[in-house]
């Protein structure tokens, strides 16, 4: 089934403009963190159980009150119109058809209201704290009114990481798309890309402010340390997402796969812990879920799916990942996600 994802990657590479493909694929710095993401999941080994009834395997779960049929979520990513003309409208429709949940970026290419109308399942809204904090608060309020189920506050981008692979390359995103969800909140004459800059003075108090402005639970994305996760929860976060921004921010940051156990231990059941970064197979997801993640987010592979086949491509990719997870759960002796626990996972490896 995962052959489909490789085929979608090949198709996307052929169809996308080289500059667009590199924009999506690039990591920051020397791309060390980017290169380690997938291998870090493969460093774990499994200790399967036997003689358990796995004739029927259920990968559905509940997340912040929303029932989803798969723990694979669509990570927030910018400018889907660069990948497909139907942009985020196709992404949310494809995710819903797969029983999944999509996180819509602040830098989406389409109006939130249009994306909400296209959604066939639950969706969340990703927010940056912008220099004009009132602008961010207005935006999350609008997302809530449009039907978002939660706000995902990205906190690992006080400044945008430098990406050598695309240094000096300007992606052709017109202002009317770059600012599509911001323009109505700006004063006349103030429209410009600088309006979307993140605020590097952000502190934990913003979590409560966005919860109040939206009336929604706020999850904090970009956490790689247990103590930072606790700070977020103490400030009112409803959950945390272990993430190094797909290797696009601080190069040599620890892989999400290695940060997850520390964060789960520190959170100690107070709130859901999600994770993204390098998840490419059902086995990767099994490891993450056994280590305590409530769900996993997938980024680039779903952009390749969108580029290669629109909404149908997104559904196909998520279905393939779900089928792979069902298969490996059965082989590990687990009939449902609730059967997973850390005893199924070890870091022991063969010599060499």
Short mmCIF file of C-alpha atoms in Angstrom, two decimals:
data_model
loop_
_atom_site.label_atom_id
_atom_site.label_comp_id
_atom_site.label_asym_id
_atom_site.label_seq_id
_atom_site.Cartn_x
_atom_site.Cartn_y
_atom_site.Cartn_z
CA UNK A 1 0.00 0.00 0.00
CA UNK A 2 2.82 2.46 0.78
CA UNK A 3 4.03 2.09 -2.78
CA UNK A 4 1.34 4.69 -3.51
CA UNK A 5 3.18 7.31 -1.44
CA UNK A 6 6.39 6.72 -3.39
CA UNK A 7 4.46 7.00 -6.65
CA UNK A 8 2.87 10.26 -5.47
CA UNK A 9 6.28 11.67 -4.59
CA UNK A 10 7.58 10.84 -8.06
CA UNK A 11 4.51 12.37 -9.68
CA UNK A 12 4.76 15.53 -7.57
CA UNK A 13 8.43 15.94 -8.41
CA UNK A 14 7.56 15.72 -12.10
CA UNK A 15 4.58 18.10 -11.94
CA UNK A 16 5.78 20.83 -9.62
CA UNK A 17 8.02 23.67 -10.67
CA UNK A 18 11.54 22.87 -9.37
CA UNK A 19 11.56 25.97 -7.16
CA UNK A 20 8.23 24.97 -5.61
CA UNK A 21 9.36 21.40 -5.00
CA UNK A 22 12.55 22.65 -3.33
CA UNK A 23 10.56 25.14 -1.24
CA UNK A 24 8.47 22.31 0.17
CA UNK A 25 11.31 19.80 0.50
CA UNK A 26 14.02 22.05 1.94
CA UNK A 27 15.31 22.03 5.49
CA UNK A 28 17.27 24.69 7.31
CA UNK A 29 21.03 24.99 7.60
CA UNK A 30 22.91 21.91 6.47
CA UNK A 31 19.64 19.92 6.65
CA UNK A 32 21.00 17.70 9.43
CA UNK A 33 17.72 17.66 11.33
CA UNK A 34 15.78 17.08 8.12
CA UNK A 35 17.98 14.11 7.27
CA UNK A 36 17.67 12.51 10.70
CA UNK A 37 13.88 12.66 10.98
CA UNK A 38 12.94 9.37 9.35
CA UNK A 39 15.95 7.41 10.60
CA UNK A 40 15.16 8.35 14.19
CA UNK A 41 11.89 6.41 14.07
CA UNK A 42 13.69 3.43 12.55
CA UNK A 43 16.12 3.37 15.50
CA UNK A 44 13.39 1.86 17.68
CA UNK A 45 12.69 -1.87 17.79
CA UNK A 46 9.43 -3.64 18.65
CA UNK A 47 8.56 -6.31 21.22
CA UNK A 48 5.34 -7.81 19.84
CA UNK A 49 2.77 -9.67 21.85
CA UNK A 50 1.35 -13.01 20.68
CA UNK A 51 -1.84 -15.02 21.20
CA UNK A 52 -4.10 -11.96 21.17
CA UNK A 53 -7.24 -11.73 19.04
CA UNK A 54 -6.38 -9.36 16.20
CA UNK A 55 -9.02 -10.58 13.75
CA UNK A 56 -10.43 -7.03 13.73
CA UNK A 57 -8.20 -3.98 14.20
CA UNK A 58 -9.60 -0.52 14.98
CA UNK A 59 -7.34 2.54 14.56
CA UNK A 60 -10.01 5.10 15.41
CA UNK A 61 -9.68 7.42 18.38
CA UNK A 62 -11.10 10.57 19.99
CA UNK A 63 -9.09 13.76 20.09
CA UNK A 64 -10.29 16.84 21.98
CA UNK A 65 -13.86 15.64 21.64
CA UNK A 66 -13.69 14.83 17.92
CA UNK A 67 -13.98 11.24 16.72
CA UNK A 68 -11.49 10.40 13.99
CA UNK A 69 -11.12 7.08 12.22
CA UNK A 70 -7.35 7.32 11.90
CA UNK A 71 -4.58 8.82 14.06
CA UNK A 72 -2.81 10.23 10.97
CA UNK A 73 -3.53 13.97 10.81
CA UNK A 74 -2.59 16.49 8.13
CA UNK A 75 0.11 18.80 9.47
CA UNK A 76 -0.22 22.54 8.84
CA UNK A 77 1.66 23.62 5.70
CA UNK A 78 1.57 26.88 3.75
CA UNK A 79 0.32 27.75 0.27
CA UNK A 80 -1.33 24.57 -0.99
CA UNK A 81 -2.24 26.42 -4.18
CA UNK A 82 1.38 25.95 -5.23
CA UNK A 83 0.70 22.20 -5.28
CA UNK A 84 -2.84 22.08 -6.69
CA UNK A 85 -5.39 24.63 -7.95
CA UNK A 86 -7.99 23.47 -5.41
CA UNK A 87 -5.46 24.16 -2.65
CA UNK A 88 -6.55 23.66 0.97
CA UNK A 89 -10.12 23.02 -0.09
CA UNK A 90 -8.94 19.78 -1.66
CA UNK A 91 -6.76 18.93 1.33
CA UNK A 92 -9.53 19.18 3.92
CA UNK A 93 -11.98 17.35 1.68
CA UNK A 94 -9.48 14.55 1.12
CA UNK A 95 -8.68 14.29 4.82
CA UNK A 96 -12.34 14.15 5.77
CA UNK A 97 -13.02 11.39 3.25
CA UNK A 98 -10.29 9.35 4.96
CA UNK A 99 -11.83 9.92 8.40
CA UNK A 100 -8.92 12.14 9.36
CA UNK A 101 -8.41 15.71 10.54
CA UNK A 102 -6.53 18.51 8.79
CA UNK A 103 -4.74 21.44 10.43
CA UNK A 104 -5.13 24.54 8.24
CA UNK A 105 -2.22 26.98 8.11
CA UNK A 106 -2.42 30.72 8.77
CA UNK A 107 -0.71 30.97 5.40
CA UNK A 108 -3.38 29.01 3.57
CA UNK A 109 -4.02 29.98 -0.05
CA UNK A 110 -7.80 30.13 0.35
CA UNK A 111 -10.22 31.91 2.66
CA UNK A 112 -10.95 30.10 5.90
CA UNK A 113 -14.66 30.23 5.13
CA UNK A 114 -14.13 28.51 1.76
CA UNK A 115 -11.92 25.86 3.33
CA UNK A 116 -14.54 25.25 6.03
CA UNK A 117 -17.23 24.85 3.38
CA UNK A 118 -15.12 22.21 1.62
CA UNK A 119 -14.34 20.28 4.81
CA UNK A 120 -16.00 16.89 5.20
CA UNK A 121 -14.62 16.27 8.68
CA UNK A 122 -13.16 18.13 11.66
CA UNK A 123 -10.35 20.63 11.15
CA UNK A 124 -8.09 22.77 13.30
CA UNK A 125 -6.50 26.15 12.64
CA UNK A 126 -2.75 26.80 12.96
CA UNK A 127 -1.76 30.24 14.21
CA UNK A 128 1.41 32.28 14.47
CA UNK A 129 1.58 35.14 16.94
CA UNK A 130 2.11 38.10 14.63
CA UNK A 131 3.64 41.42 15.62
CA UNK A 132 0.15 42.92 15.71
CA UNK A 133 -1.31 40.58 18.33
CA UNK A 134 -4.78 41.88 17.69
CA UNK A 135 -4.45 40.56 14.15
CA UNK A 136 -3.75 37.05 15.43
CA UNK A 137 -6.64 37.23 17.88
CA UNK A 138 -9.03 38.36 15.15
CA UNK A 139 -7.88 35.52 12.93
CA UNK A 140 -8.36 32.77 15.52
CA UNK A 141 -11.78 34.18 16.36
CA UNK A 142 -12.72 34.00 12.71
CA UNK A 143 -11.44 30.43 12.48
CA UNK A 144 -13.61 29.46 15.43
CA UNK A 145 -16.63 31.06 13.82
CA UNK A 146 -15.91 29.13 10.62
CA UNK A 147 -15.95 25.84 12.51
CA UNK A 148 -12.39 25.06 13.58
CA UNK A 149 -12.23 22.65 16.49
CA UNK A 150 -8.95 23.87 17.99
CA UNK A 151 -6.12 26.34 17.57
CA UNK A 152 -2.59 25.04 17.01
CA UNK A 153 -0.12 27.73 18.08
CA UNK A 154 3.28 27.31 16.41
CA UNK A 155 5.99 28.55 18.78
CA UNK A 156 9.30 27.49 17.21
CA UNK A 157 9.48 30.30 14.65
CA UNK A 158 10.48 33.57 16.36
CA UNK A 159 12.36 34.06 13.11
CA UNK A 160 12.18 32.00 9.92
CA UNK A 161 14.98 29.45 9.60
CA UNK A 162 17.47 29.99 6.79
CA UNK A 163 17.24 27.36 4.11
CA UNK A 164 20.38 27.13 2.00
CA UNK A 165 18.76 25.05 -0.72
CA UNK A 166 16.34 27.85 -1.57
CA UNK A 167 18.48 30.82 -0.55
CA UNK A 168 17.69 33.79 -2.76
CA UNK A 169 14.81 31.99 -4.48
CA UNK A 170 11.48 33.82 -4.27
CA UNK A 171 8.40 31.66 -4.62
CA UNK A 172 5.78 33.35 -6.78
CA UNK A 173 2.95 33.70 -4.25
CA UNK A 174 0.86 36.78 -5.14
CA UNK A 175 -0.01 39.12 -2.27
CA UNK A 176 -3.70 38.34 -2.69
CA UNK A 177 -2.94 34.71 -1.80
CA UNK A 178 -0.16 35.37 0.72
CA UNK A 179 -2.49 37.62 2.70
CA UNK A 180 -5.81 36.07 1.78
CA UNK A 181 -6.84 35.48 5.39
CA UNK A 182 -5.24 38.63 6.77
CA UNK A 183 -6.29 41.40 4.40
CA UNK A 184 -9.73 42.07 5.89
CA UNK A 185 -8.19 42.61 9.35
CA UNK A 186 -5.58 45.15 8.23
CA UNK A 187 -5.92 48.91 8.06
CA UNK A 188 -6.18 50.40 4.56
CA UNK A 189 -2.77 50.86 3.02
CA UNK A 190 -1.05 48.51 5.46
CA UNK A 191 -1.20 45.36 3.34
CA UNK A 192 2.26 43.92 2.86
CA UNK A 193 4.16 40.76 3.58
CA UNK A 194 5.70 42.32 6.68
CA UNK A 195 2.23 42.19 8.26
CA UNK A 196 2.56 38.39 8.53
CA UNK A 197 5.87 38.40 10.42
CA UNK A 198 5.98 36.44 13.66
CA UNK A 199 6.48 38.22 16.98
CA UNK A 200 9.81 37.15 18.52
CA UNK A 201 8.78 38.54 21.93
CA UNK A 202 6.14 35.81 22.45
CA UNK A 203 5.85 34.34 25.96
CA UNK A 204 3.48 31.70 27.45
CA UNK A 205 0.78 34.26 28.29
CA UNK A 206 -0.30 34.22 24.65
CA UNK A 207 -1.73 30.72 25.10
CA UNK A 208 -4.47 31.96 27.40
CA UNK A 209 -5.10 35.02 25.25
CA UNK A 210 -5.71 32.93 22.15
CA UNK A 211 -7.93 30.52 24.08
CA UNK A 212 -10.01 33.46 25.25
CA UNK A 213 -10.11 35.08 21.80
CA UNK A 214 -11.19 31.89 20.06
CA UNK A 215 -13.14 30.01 22.71
CA UNK A 216 -11.22 26.94 21.54
CA UNK A 217 -8.62 24.63 23.08
CA UNK A 218 -5.09 25.69 22.16
CA UNK A 219 -2.39 23.15 21.40
CA UNK A 220 1.23 24.31 21.30
CA UNK A 221 3.32 23.04 18.40
CA UNK A 222 7.11 23.06 18.37
CA UNK A 223 7.89 21.52 21.78
CA UNK A 224 11.00 19.30 22.10
CA UNK A 225 11.59 19.36 25.88
CA UNK A 226 9.65 18.07 28.85
CA UNK A 227 10.09 21.21 30.91
CA UNK A 228 8.83 23.36 28.05
CA UNK A 229 5.77 21.13 27.69
CA UNK A 230 4.94 21.65 31.36
CA UNK A 231 5.31 25.44 30.95
CA UNK A 232 2.80 25.32 28.12
CA UNK A 233 0.28 23.28 30.11
CA UNK A 234 0.67 25.52 33.15
CA UNK A 235 -0.13 28.48 30.88
CA UNK A 236 -3.37 26.86 29.72
CA UNK A 237 -2.47 24.71 26.73
CA UNK A 238 -4.89 21.88 26.00
CA UNK A 239 -2.13 19.77 24.46
CA UNK A 240 1.33 19.89 22.95
CA UNK A 241 2.76 18.80 19.62
CA UNK A 242 6.31 17.49 19.63
CA UNK A 243 7.81 18.95 16.48
CA UNK A 244 10.99 20.44 15.02
CA UNK A 245 9.05 22.08 12.17
CA UNK A 246 9.99 19.42 9.66
CA UNK A 247 13.66 20.34 9.98
CA UNK A 248 12.93 23.84 8.66
CA UNK A 249 13.87 25.90 11.72
CA UNK A 250 16.82 25.20 14.06
CA UNK A 251 19.16 22.79 12.34
CA UNK A 252 20.60 20.05 14.57
CA UNK A 253 17.53 20.22 16.79
CA UNK A 254 16.76 16.82 18.27
CA UNK A 255 14.54 14.58 16.10
CA UNK A 256 10.92 14.45 17.24
CA UNK A 257 11.17 10.67 17.62
CA UNK A 258 13.83 11.09 20.31
CA UNK A 259 12.13 14.02 22.06
CA UNK A 260 8.74 12.33 22.37
CA UNK A 261 9.38 10.05 25.40
CA UNK A 262 10.68 12.93 27.55
CA UNK A 263 7.69 15.11 26.70
CA UNK A 264 5.18 12.31 27.35
CA UNK A 265 6.79 11.60 30.73
CA UNK A 266 6.70 15.27 31.72
CA UNK A 267 3.08 15.77 30.64
CA UNK A 268 2.16 12.65 32.65
CA UNK A 269 -1.34 12.29 31.23
CA UNK A 270 -2.43 15.90 31.85
CA UNK A 271 -3.16 16.53 28.16
CA UNK A 272 -2.75 14.86 24.78
CA UNK A 273 0.71 14.79 23.23
CA UNK A 274 0.91 14.67 19.44
CA UNK A 275 4.00 14.38 17.28
CA UNK A 276 5.18 15.12 13.76
CA UNK A 277 8.46 14.86 11.87
CA UNK A 278 9.54 11.98 9.66
CA UNK A 279 6.48 9.74 10.12
CA UNK A 280 6.27 7.82 6.84
CA UNK A 281 4.87 4.37 7.67
CA UNK A 282 2.44 2.55 9.88
CA UNK A 283 5.39 1.23 11.87
CA UNK A 284 6.60 4.78 12.56
CA UNK A 285 3.13 5.62 13.84
CA UNK A 286 2.97 2.44 15.93
CA UNK A 287 6.21 3.46 17.67
CA UNK A 288 4.93 7.00 18.29
CA UNK A 289 1.57 5.83 19.62
CA UNK A 290 3.16 3.16 21.83
CA UNK A 291 5.49 5.79 23.28
CA UNK A 292 2.44 7.82 24.31
CA UNK A 293 1.45 10.02 21.39
CA UNK A 294 -2.29 10.48 20.90
CA UNK A 295 -1.90 11.04 17.15
CA UNK A 296 0.75 11.74 14.53
CA UNK A 297 0.84 14.52 11.96
CA UNK A 298 2.15 14.01 8.44
CA UNK A 299 3.38 16.88 6.29
CA UNK A 300 5.32 16.63 3.05
CA UNK A 301 3.92 13.24 1.89
CA UNK A 302 0.43 14.75 1.90
CA UNK A 303 1.58 17.73 -0.15
CA UNK A 304 2.99 15.28 -2.69
CA UNK A 305 -0.37 13.48 -2.58
CA UNK A 306 -2.20 16.76 -3.17
CA UNK A 307 0.08 17.70 -6.06
CA UNK A 308 -0.33 14.31 -7.71
CA UNK A 309 -4.07 13.82 -7.32
CA UNK A 310 -5.89 16.60 -5.46
CA UNK A 311 -8.41 15.54 -2.83
CA UNK A 312 -8.42 11.95 -4.10
CA UNK A 313 -4.66 11.81 -3.75
CA UNK A 314 -4.82 12.99 -0.13
CA UNK A 315 -7.47 10.42 0.71
CA UNK A 316 -5.46 7.68 -0.96
CA UNK A 317 -2.30 8.54 0.97
CA UNK A 318 -4.10 8.65 4.32
CA UNK A 319 -5.93 5.41 3.56
CA UNK A 320 -2.63 3.74 2.67
CA UNK A 321 -1.03 4.88 5.92
CA UNK A 322 -4.06 3.69 7.88
CA UNK A 323 -4.00 0.28 6.20
CA UNK A 324 -0.31 -0.08 6.99
CA UNK A 325 -0.93 0.80 10.63
CA UNK A 326 -3.72 -1.78 10.92
CA UNK A 327 -1.38 -4.41 9.50
CA UNK A 328 1.52 -3.74 11.85
CA UNK A 329 -0.80 -3.39 14.86
CA UNK A 330 -2.09 -6.89 14.18
CA UNK A 331 1.45 -8.23 13.87
CA UNK A 332 2.35 -6.55 17.17
CA UNK A 333 -0.64 -8.16 18.91
CA UNK A 334 -2.75 -5.01 19.30
CA UNK A 335 -6.38 -4.80 18.18
CA UNK A 336 -6.85 -1.10 19.02
CA UNK A 337 -4.78 1.94 19.84
CA UNK A 338 -5.59 1.53 23.52
CA UNK A 339 -3.62 -1.73 23.51
CA UNK A 340 -0.38 0.12 22.80
CA UNK A 341 2.06 1.02 25.57
CA UNK A 342 5.80 1.63 25.93
CA UNK A 343 6.51 -2.04 26.68
CA UNK A 344 6.11 -2.72 22.96
CA UNK A 345 9.08 -0.50 22.12
CA UNK A 346 12.79 -0.72 22.85
CA UNK A 347 15.79 1.31 21.78
CA UNK A 348 18.03 -1.76 21.73
CA UNK A 349 19.66 -2.32 18.37
CA UNK A 350 21.89 -4.93 16.82
CA UNK A 351 25.60 -4.06 16.93
CA UNK A 352 26.86 -2.04 13.96
#
